[in-house]
XYZ file of C-alpha atoms in Angstrom:
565
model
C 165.234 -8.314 75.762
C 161.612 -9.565 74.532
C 161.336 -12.573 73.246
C 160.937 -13.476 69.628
C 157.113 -14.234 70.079
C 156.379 -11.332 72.019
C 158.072 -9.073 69.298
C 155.555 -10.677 66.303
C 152.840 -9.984 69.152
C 153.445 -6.517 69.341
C 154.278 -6.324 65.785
C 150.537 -7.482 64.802
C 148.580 -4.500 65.472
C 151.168 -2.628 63.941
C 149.920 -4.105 60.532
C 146.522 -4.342 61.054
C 146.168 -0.430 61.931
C 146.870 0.928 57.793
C 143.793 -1.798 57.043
C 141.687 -0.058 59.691
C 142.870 3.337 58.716
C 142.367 2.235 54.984
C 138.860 1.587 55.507
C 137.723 4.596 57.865
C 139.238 6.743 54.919
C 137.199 4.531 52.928
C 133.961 4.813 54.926
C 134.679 8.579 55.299
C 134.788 9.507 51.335
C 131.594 7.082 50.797
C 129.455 9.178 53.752
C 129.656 11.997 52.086
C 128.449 10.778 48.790
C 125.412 9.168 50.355
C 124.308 12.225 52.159
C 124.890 14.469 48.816
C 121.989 17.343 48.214
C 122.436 16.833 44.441
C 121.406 12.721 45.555
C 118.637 13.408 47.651
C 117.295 16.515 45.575
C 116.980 13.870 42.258
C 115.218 11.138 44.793
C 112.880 13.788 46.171
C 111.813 14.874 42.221
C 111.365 10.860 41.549
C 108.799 10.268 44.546
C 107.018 13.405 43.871
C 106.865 12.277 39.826
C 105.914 8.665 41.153
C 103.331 9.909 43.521
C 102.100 12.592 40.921
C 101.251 9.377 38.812
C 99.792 7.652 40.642
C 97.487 10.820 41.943
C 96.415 11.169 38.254
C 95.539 7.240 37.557
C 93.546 7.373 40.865
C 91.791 10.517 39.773
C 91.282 9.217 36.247
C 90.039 5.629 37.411
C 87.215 7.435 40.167
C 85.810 9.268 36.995
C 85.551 5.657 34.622
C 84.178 4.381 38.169
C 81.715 6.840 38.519
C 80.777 7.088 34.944
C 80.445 3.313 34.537
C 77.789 3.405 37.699
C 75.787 5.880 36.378
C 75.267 4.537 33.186
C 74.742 1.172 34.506
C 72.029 2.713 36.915
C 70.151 3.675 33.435
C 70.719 0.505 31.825
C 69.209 -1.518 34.792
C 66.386 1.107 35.255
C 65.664 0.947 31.798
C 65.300 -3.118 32.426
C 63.902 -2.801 34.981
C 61.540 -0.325 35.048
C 60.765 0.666 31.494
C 57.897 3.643 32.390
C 60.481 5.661 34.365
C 63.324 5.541 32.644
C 63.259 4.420 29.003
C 65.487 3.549 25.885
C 65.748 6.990 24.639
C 67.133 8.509 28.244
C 69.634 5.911 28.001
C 70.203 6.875 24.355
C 70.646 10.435 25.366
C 72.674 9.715 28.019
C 75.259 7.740 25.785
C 74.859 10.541 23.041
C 76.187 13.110 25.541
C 79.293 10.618 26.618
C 80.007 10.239 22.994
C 80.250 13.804 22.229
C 82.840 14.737 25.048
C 84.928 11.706 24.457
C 84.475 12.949 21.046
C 85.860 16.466 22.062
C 88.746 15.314 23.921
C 89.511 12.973 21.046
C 90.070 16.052 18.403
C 91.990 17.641 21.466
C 94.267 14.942 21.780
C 95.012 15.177 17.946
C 94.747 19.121 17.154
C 96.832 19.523 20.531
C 98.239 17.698 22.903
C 100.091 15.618 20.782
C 101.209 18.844 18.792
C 103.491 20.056 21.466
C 107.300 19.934 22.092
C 108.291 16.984 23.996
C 104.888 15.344 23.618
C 105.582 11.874 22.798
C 109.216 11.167 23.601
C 108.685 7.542 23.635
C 106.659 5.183 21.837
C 105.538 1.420 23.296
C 107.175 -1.192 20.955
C 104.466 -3.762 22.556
C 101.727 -2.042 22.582
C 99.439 -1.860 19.286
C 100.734 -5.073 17.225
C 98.989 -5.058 13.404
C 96.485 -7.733 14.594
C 94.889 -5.918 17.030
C 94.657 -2.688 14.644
C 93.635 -4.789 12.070
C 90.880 -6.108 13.707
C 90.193 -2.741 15.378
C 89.557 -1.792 12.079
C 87.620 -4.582 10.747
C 85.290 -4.724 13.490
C 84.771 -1.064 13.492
C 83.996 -1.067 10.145
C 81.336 -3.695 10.812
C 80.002 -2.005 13.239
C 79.679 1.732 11.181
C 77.690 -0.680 8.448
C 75.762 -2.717 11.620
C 74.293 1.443 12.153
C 73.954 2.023 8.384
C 71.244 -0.917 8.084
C 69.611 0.621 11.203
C 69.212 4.191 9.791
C 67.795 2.161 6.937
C 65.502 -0.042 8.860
C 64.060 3.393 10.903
C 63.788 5.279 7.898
C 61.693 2.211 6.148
C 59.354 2.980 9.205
C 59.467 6.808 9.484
C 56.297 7.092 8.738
C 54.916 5.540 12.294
C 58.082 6.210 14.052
C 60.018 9.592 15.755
C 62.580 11.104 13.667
C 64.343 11.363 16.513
C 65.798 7.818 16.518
C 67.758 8.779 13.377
C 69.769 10.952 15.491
C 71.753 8.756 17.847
C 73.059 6.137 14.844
C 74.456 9.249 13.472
C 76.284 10.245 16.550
C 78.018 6.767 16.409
C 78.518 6.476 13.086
C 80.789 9.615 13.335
C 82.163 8.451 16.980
C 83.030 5.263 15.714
C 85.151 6.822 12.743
C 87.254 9.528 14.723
C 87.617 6.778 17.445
C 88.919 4.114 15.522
C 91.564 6.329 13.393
C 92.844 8.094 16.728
C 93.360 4.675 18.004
C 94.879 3.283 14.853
C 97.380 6.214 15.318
C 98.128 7.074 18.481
C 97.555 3.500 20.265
C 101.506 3.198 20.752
C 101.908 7.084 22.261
C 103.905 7.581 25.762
C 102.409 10.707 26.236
C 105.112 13.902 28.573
C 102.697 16.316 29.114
C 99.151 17.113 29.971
C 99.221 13.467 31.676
C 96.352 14.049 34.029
C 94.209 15.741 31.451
C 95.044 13.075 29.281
C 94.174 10.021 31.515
C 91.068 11.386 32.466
C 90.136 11.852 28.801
C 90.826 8.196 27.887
C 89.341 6.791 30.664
C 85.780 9.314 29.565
C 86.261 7.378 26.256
C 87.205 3.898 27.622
C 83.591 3.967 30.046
C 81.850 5.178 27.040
C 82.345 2.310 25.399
C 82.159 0.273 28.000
C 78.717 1.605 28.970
C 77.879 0.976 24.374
C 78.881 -2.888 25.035
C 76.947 -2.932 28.444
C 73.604 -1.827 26.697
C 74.487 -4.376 23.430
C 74.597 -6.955 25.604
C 71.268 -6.250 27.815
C 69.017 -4.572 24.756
C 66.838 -6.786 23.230
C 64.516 -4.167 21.845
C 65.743 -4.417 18.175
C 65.082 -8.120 17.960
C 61.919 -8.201 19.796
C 60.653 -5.625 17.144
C 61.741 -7.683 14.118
C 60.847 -10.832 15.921
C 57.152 -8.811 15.917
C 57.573 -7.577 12.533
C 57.733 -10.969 11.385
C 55.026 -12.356 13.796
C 52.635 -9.110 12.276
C 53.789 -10.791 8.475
C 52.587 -13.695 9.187
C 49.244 -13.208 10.924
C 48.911 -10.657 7.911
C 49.118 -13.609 5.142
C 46.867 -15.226 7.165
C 44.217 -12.547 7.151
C 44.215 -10.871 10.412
C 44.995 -7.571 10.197
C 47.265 -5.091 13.199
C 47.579 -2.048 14.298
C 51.427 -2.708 14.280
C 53.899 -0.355 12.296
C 55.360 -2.335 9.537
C 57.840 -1.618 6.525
C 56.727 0.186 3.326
C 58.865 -1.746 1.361
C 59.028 -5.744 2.289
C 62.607 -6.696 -0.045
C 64.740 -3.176 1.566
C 63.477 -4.233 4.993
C 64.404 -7.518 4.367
C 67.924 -6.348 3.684
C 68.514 -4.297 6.265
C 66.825 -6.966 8.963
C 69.516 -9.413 8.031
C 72.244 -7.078 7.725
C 71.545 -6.168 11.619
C 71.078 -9.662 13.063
C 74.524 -10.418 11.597
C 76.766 -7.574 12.047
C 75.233 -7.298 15.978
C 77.525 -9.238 17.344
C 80.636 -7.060 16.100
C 79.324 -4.296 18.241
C 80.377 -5.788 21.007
C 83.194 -7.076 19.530
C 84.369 -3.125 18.909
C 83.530 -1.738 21.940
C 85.965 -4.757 24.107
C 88.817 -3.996 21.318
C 88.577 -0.237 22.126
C 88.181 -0.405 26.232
C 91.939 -2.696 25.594
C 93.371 -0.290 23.740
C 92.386 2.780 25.540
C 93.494 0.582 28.844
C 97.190 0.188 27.569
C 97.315 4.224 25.942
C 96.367 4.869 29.977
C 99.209 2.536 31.232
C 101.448 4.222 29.104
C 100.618 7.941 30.009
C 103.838 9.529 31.761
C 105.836 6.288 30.909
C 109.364 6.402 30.112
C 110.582 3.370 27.812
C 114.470 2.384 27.729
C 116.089 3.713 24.046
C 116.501 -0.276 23.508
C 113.571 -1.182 23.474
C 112.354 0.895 20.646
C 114.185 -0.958 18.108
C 112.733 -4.274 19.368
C 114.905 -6.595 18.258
C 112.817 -9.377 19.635
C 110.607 -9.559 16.190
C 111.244 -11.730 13.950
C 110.109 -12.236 10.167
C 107.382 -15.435 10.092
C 108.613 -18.520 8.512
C 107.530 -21.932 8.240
C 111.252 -23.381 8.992
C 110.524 -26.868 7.720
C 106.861 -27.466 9.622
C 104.309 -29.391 8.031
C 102.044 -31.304 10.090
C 100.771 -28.704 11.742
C 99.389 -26.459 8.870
C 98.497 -29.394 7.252
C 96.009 -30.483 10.173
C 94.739 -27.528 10.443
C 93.836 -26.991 6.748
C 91.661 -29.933 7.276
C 90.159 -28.472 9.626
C 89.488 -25.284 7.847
C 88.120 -27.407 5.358
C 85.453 -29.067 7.113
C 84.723 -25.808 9.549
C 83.982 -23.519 6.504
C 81.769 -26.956 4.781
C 80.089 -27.083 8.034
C 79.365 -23.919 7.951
C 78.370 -22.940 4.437
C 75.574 -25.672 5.208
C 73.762 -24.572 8.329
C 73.815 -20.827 6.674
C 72.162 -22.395 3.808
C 69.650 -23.884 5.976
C 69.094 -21.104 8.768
C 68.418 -18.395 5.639
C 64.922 -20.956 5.495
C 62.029 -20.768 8.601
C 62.941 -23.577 10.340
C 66.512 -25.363 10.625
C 66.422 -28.897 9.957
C 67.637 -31.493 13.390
C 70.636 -32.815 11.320
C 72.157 -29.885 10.784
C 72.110 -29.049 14.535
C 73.820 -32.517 14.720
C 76.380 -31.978 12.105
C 77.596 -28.280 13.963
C 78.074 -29.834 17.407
C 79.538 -33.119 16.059
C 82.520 -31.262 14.307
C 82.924 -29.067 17.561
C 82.696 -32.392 19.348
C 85.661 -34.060 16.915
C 87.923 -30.616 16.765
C 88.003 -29.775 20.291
C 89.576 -32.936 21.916
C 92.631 -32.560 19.123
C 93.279 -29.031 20.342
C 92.983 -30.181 24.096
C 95.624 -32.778 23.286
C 97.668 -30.610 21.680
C 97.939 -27.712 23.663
C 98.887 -30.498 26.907
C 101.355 -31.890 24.917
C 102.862 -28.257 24.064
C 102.906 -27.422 27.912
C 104.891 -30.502 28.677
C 106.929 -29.396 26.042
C 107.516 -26.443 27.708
C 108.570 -28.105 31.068
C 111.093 -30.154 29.205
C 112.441 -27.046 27.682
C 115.820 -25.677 28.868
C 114.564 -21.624 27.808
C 114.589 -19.151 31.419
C 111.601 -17.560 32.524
C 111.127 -14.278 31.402
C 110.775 -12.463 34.408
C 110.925 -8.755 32.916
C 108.177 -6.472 33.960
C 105.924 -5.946 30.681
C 102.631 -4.548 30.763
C 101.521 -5.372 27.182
C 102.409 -9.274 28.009
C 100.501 -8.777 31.619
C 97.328 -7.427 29.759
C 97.803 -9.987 27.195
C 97.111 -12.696 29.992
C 94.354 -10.434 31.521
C 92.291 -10.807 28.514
C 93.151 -13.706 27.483
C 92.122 -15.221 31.290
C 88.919 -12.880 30.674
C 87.339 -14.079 27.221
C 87.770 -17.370 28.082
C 84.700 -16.682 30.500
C 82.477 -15.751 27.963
C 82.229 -19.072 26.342
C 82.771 -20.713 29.554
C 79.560 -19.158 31.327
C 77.746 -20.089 28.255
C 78.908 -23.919 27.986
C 77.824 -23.640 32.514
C 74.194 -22.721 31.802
C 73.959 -24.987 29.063
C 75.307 -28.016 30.853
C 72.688 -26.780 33.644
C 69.854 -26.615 31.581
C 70.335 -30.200 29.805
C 70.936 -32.213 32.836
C 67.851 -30.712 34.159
C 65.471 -31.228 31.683
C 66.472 -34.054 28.585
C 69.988 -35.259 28.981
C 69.339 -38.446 27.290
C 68.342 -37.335 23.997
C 71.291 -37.526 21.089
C 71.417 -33.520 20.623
C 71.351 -32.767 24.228
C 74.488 -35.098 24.469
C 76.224 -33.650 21.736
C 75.451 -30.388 23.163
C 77.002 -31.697 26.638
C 79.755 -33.152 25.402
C 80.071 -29.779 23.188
C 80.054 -27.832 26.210
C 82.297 -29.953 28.790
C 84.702 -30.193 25.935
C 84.754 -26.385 25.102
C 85.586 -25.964 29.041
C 88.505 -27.990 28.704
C 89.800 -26.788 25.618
C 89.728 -23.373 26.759
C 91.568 -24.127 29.941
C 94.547 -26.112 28.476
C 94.877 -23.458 25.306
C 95.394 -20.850 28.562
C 98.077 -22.881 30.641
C 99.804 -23.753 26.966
C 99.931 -19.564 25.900
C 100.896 -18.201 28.798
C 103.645 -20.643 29.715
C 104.798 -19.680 26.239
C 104.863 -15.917 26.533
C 106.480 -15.882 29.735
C 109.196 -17.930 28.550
C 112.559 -15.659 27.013
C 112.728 -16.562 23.261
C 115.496 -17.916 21.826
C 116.520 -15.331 19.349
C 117.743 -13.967 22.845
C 119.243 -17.149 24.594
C 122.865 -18.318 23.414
C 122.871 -22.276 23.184
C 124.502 -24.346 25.179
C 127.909 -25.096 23.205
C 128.475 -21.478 22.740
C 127.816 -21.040 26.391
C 130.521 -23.829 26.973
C 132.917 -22.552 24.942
C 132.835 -19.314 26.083
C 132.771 -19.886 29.705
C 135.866 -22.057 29.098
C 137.735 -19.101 27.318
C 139.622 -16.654 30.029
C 137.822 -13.534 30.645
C 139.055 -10.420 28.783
C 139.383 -6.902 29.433
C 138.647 -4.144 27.872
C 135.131 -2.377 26.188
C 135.596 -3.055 22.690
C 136.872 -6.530 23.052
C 133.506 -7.317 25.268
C 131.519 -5.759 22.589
C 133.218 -7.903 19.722
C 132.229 -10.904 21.939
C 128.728 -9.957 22.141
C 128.358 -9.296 18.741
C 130.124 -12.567 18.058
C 127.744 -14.397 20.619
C 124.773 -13.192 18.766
C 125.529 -13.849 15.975
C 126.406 -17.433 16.245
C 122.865 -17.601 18.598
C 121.727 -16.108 15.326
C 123.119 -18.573 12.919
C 122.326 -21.845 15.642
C 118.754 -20.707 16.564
C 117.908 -20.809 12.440
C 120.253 -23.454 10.866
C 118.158 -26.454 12.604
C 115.630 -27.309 14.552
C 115.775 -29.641 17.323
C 112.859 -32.004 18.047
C 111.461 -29.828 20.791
C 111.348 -26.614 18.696
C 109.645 -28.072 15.955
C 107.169 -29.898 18.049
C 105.721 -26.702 19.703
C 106.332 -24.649 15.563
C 103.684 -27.810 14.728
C 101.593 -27.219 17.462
C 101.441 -23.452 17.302
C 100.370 -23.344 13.631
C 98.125 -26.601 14.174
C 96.073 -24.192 16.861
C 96.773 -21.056 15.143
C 94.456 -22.339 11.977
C 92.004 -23.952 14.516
C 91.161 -20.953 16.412
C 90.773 -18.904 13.162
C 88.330 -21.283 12.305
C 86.308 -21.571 15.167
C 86.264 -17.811 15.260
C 85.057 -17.567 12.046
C 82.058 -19.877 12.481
C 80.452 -18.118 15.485
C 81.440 -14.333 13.791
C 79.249 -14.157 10.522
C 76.934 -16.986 10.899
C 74.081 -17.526 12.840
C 74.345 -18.858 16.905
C 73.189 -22.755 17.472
C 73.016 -21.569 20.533
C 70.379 -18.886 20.490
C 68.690 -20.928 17.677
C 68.271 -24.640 19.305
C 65.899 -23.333 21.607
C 66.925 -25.429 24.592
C 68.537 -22.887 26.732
C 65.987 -20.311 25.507
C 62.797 -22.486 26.800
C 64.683 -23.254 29.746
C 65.508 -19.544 30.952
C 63.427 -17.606 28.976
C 64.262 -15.307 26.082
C 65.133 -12.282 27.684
C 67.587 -14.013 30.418
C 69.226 -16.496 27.914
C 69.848 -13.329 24.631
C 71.843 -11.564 27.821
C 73.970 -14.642 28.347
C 74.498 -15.141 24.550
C 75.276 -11.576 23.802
C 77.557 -11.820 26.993
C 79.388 -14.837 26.061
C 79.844 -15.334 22.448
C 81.428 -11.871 21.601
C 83.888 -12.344 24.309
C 84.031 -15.946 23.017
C 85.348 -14.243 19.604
C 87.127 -12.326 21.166
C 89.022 -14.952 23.088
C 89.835 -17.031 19.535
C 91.516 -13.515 18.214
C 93.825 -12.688 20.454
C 94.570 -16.563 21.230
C 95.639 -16.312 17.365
C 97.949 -13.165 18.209
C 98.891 -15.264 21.653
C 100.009 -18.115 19.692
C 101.864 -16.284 16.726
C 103.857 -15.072 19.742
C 104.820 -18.401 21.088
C 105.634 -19.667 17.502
C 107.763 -17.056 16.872
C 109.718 -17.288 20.281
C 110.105 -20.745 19.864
């Protein structure tokens, strides 16, 4: 007879053998499953789709590429060599670009977005009313900025070629069927005809790339009024010219001021567009989850209680559009007066620290908060931080060759300081605004977080089965998120509400100022003496439309990150 530990020996294998057999059934029913045709068939169509995507962007990207090169080649021949190639081969060039974008515009409309299954889907991100609106606006200021230019070449038709009525036309009409296919269609997902499709935006997004290129780097407008008004001058003196000048001195007028102010929105249009026509590209062949469409993540804006904040930055509205209103008044004379050049830089000088402080303050704010990161993948939010990274050069390479040119010539002289302090200022301001944004739009707002004593209570409740019981709960827990999130405000909340709305007003104001008044910067004449006239009006048409730029969409940036607070 065995022994009672030799029988529990032998008895052990004897259990452990259903286990083993339990899980080579188990192992044998899941092989098949991962070896399925139907499985592999469905992965085989995704890698093709994926790879059939990214084919098409490629494609699409080598024509902007290629495009973009060529048309810079005739810019920087033009500069560079004005006898070869001149103005009007780079006009005709552009003309050309205009008219096929122009074509595959009305195809897009008349067509592809005509047939079944075109636009499934629809970007809830992309498009928000700010950017249209200003798509708008600045369009519109730039179909008048080509109305006063047909009027200034027709006030000289007599010593001037017809033919340079032609190509304000062209835009006129490119800039309307642009801006309401945009307005439109700026949200589409577009099924079918992708690569068609991609190449055609693209076409239209180097276009007017290639139209802000040659705003920035043509001078030839202003040096003609500039000589114009030299040719006036010399005239009322008594020395006559050969030079063409105006039949009628009060239209020219008109039309001269109405182009030196609305030049700037140009530029202003054409980086608006390129955006937009960027995300419509993202978006081609894109399939966006059923949830998202509804967005619940927006959110009706409401003060909640805030009053510091607005009320700060009405002040500073206040004294922006007084500061303002005065060194218009003076630059619509010949010559504008040293204080006023003081009384522009001081404000900038006094408003720029506050915002500095109060974006750090919002950042540490941030770190303090108890919100997760929001770590979805969003391409909207990740071109949000692209341009927002972007503008911020403009103003920044300006404030660098500024802060060049004083310290190596007159640093010790009380505008050159303000103008220092103006521009080391600006550098920092623009750098703290950043860090304060985008830590706010990467963190998840709390419309969807669930606070902490609902959290507590529910994780102390036992977990229940069944669907509809978990879908009561969720309703429950978001509605009493719902009805904490709104029915106070904690300290930290209200701190960055005040500081969102305190910069919000700010950075309407300082985009206002540099919009539709005349540049300090152009019109000190420190920089200009310093780099010469031709250098320094490429640097200031570089800089200060991506410097307005950079104030809008820190405005639609920080709307963002008061409502998710």
């Amino acid at each position: 007879m065995p022994s009672p530990e030799a029988q529990e020996t032998e008895a052990a294998p004897e259990k452990e053998n259903p286990v083993d057999v339990g899980a080579e059934e188990t192992a044998a029913a899941a092989q098949p499953r991962q070896k399925s045709w139907l499985v592999r068939h469905f992965s085989l169509l995704l890698r093709r789709d994926q790879q059939a995507q990214k084919a098409g962007q490629l494609f699409s990207g080598l024509l902007a590429l290629n495009v973009v090169f060529l048309g810079g080649a005739f810019i920087c021949s033009m500069i560079f060599n004005k006898v070869a190639v001149t103005l009007g081969d780079v006009w005709i060039l552009l003309a050309t670009l205009k008219v096929l974008s122009l074509l595959w515009l009305l195809y897009y409309v008349a067509s592809t977005t005509r047939q079944p299954h075109a636009v499934l889907y629809q970007d809830p991100h992309a498009g928000p009313l700010w950017v249209r609106g200003s798509l708008v606006l600045f369009g519109s200021c730039t179909f008048c900025l080509n109305i006063f230019r047909v009027g200034y070449d027709v006030s000289h038709i007599h010593c001037k070629s017809q033919l340079r009525l032609f190509f304000p036309v062209i835009e006129m009409v490119f800039i309307g069927i642009q801006t309401w296919v945009l307005w439109k269609h700026c949200k589409d997902c577009v099924q079918v005809q992708t690569n068609f499709t991609r190449c055609g935006l693209m076409l239209t997004l180097a276009t007017n790339l290639l139209l802000w290129v040659l705003a920035v780097t043509n001078d030839s407008m202003h040096r003609e009024i500039e000589a114009e008004l030299g040719v006036l001058m010399e005239k009322f003196s008594g020395n006559e010219t050969n030079t063409c000048l105006c039949l009628n001195a009060t239209v020219c007028e008109v039309f001269r001021k109405g182009y030196l102010m609305l030049y700037p929105f140009s530029t202003e249009y054409c980086l608006i567009c390129c955006a937009v026509l960027f995300v419509m590209w993202k978006n081609v062949g894109r399939h966006v989850a059923h949830h998202m469409d509804a967005h619940p993540g927006i959110t009706p804006f409401h003060l909640h209680g805030v009053i510091f904040g607005p009320l700060l930055g009405l002040l500073v509205l206040l004294a922006g559009v007084c500061v303002f209103v005065l060194f218009q008044i003076q630059a619509s004379g010949p010559v504008i007066a040293f204080q006023y050049f003081i009384l522009y830089y001081a404000f900038y000088v006094a408003v720029l620290p506050t915002m500095s402080l109060a974006c750090l303050a919002g950042t540490a704010i941030h770190g303090l908060e108890e919100r997760e990161l929001d770590t979805v993948k969003n391409p909207t939010r990740s071109l949000d931080v692209v341009l927002l990274m972007g503008a911020a050069l403009g103003q920044m390479g300006i404030a660098y060759f500024s802060i060049v040119a004083i310290v190596a010539t007159r640093p010790h002289e009380l505008l050159n300081r303000l103008i220092l302090a103006y521009s080391l200022l600006l550098i920092l301001q623009h750098i703290t605004q950043n860090l304060f944004i985008i830590e706010g739009l990467h963190r998840r707002p709390l419309w969807e977080a669930v606070p902490e004593g609902v959290v507590g209570k529910q994780e102390a409740e036992p977990p229940r089965r069944g669907s509809l019981l978990e879908l009561g709960q969720g309703l429950r827990r978001a509605s009493l998120a719902y009805i904490h999130s709104y029915s106070h405000l904690n300290w930290k909340r209200r701190a960055l509400k005040e500081i969102s709305l305190f910069l919000i007003v700010c950075n309407i104001t300082l985009w206002m100022m540099p919009a539709f008044g005349i540049h300090p910067e152009f019109e000190n004449g420190l920089e200009k003496d310093f780099y010469g006239y031709r250098i320094w009006f490429a640097i200031v048409n570089f800089g200060l439309p991506l410097g307005v730029f950079y104030r809008m969409h820190s405005v639609g940036g920080l709307v963002e990150v008061y409502l998710g607070a």
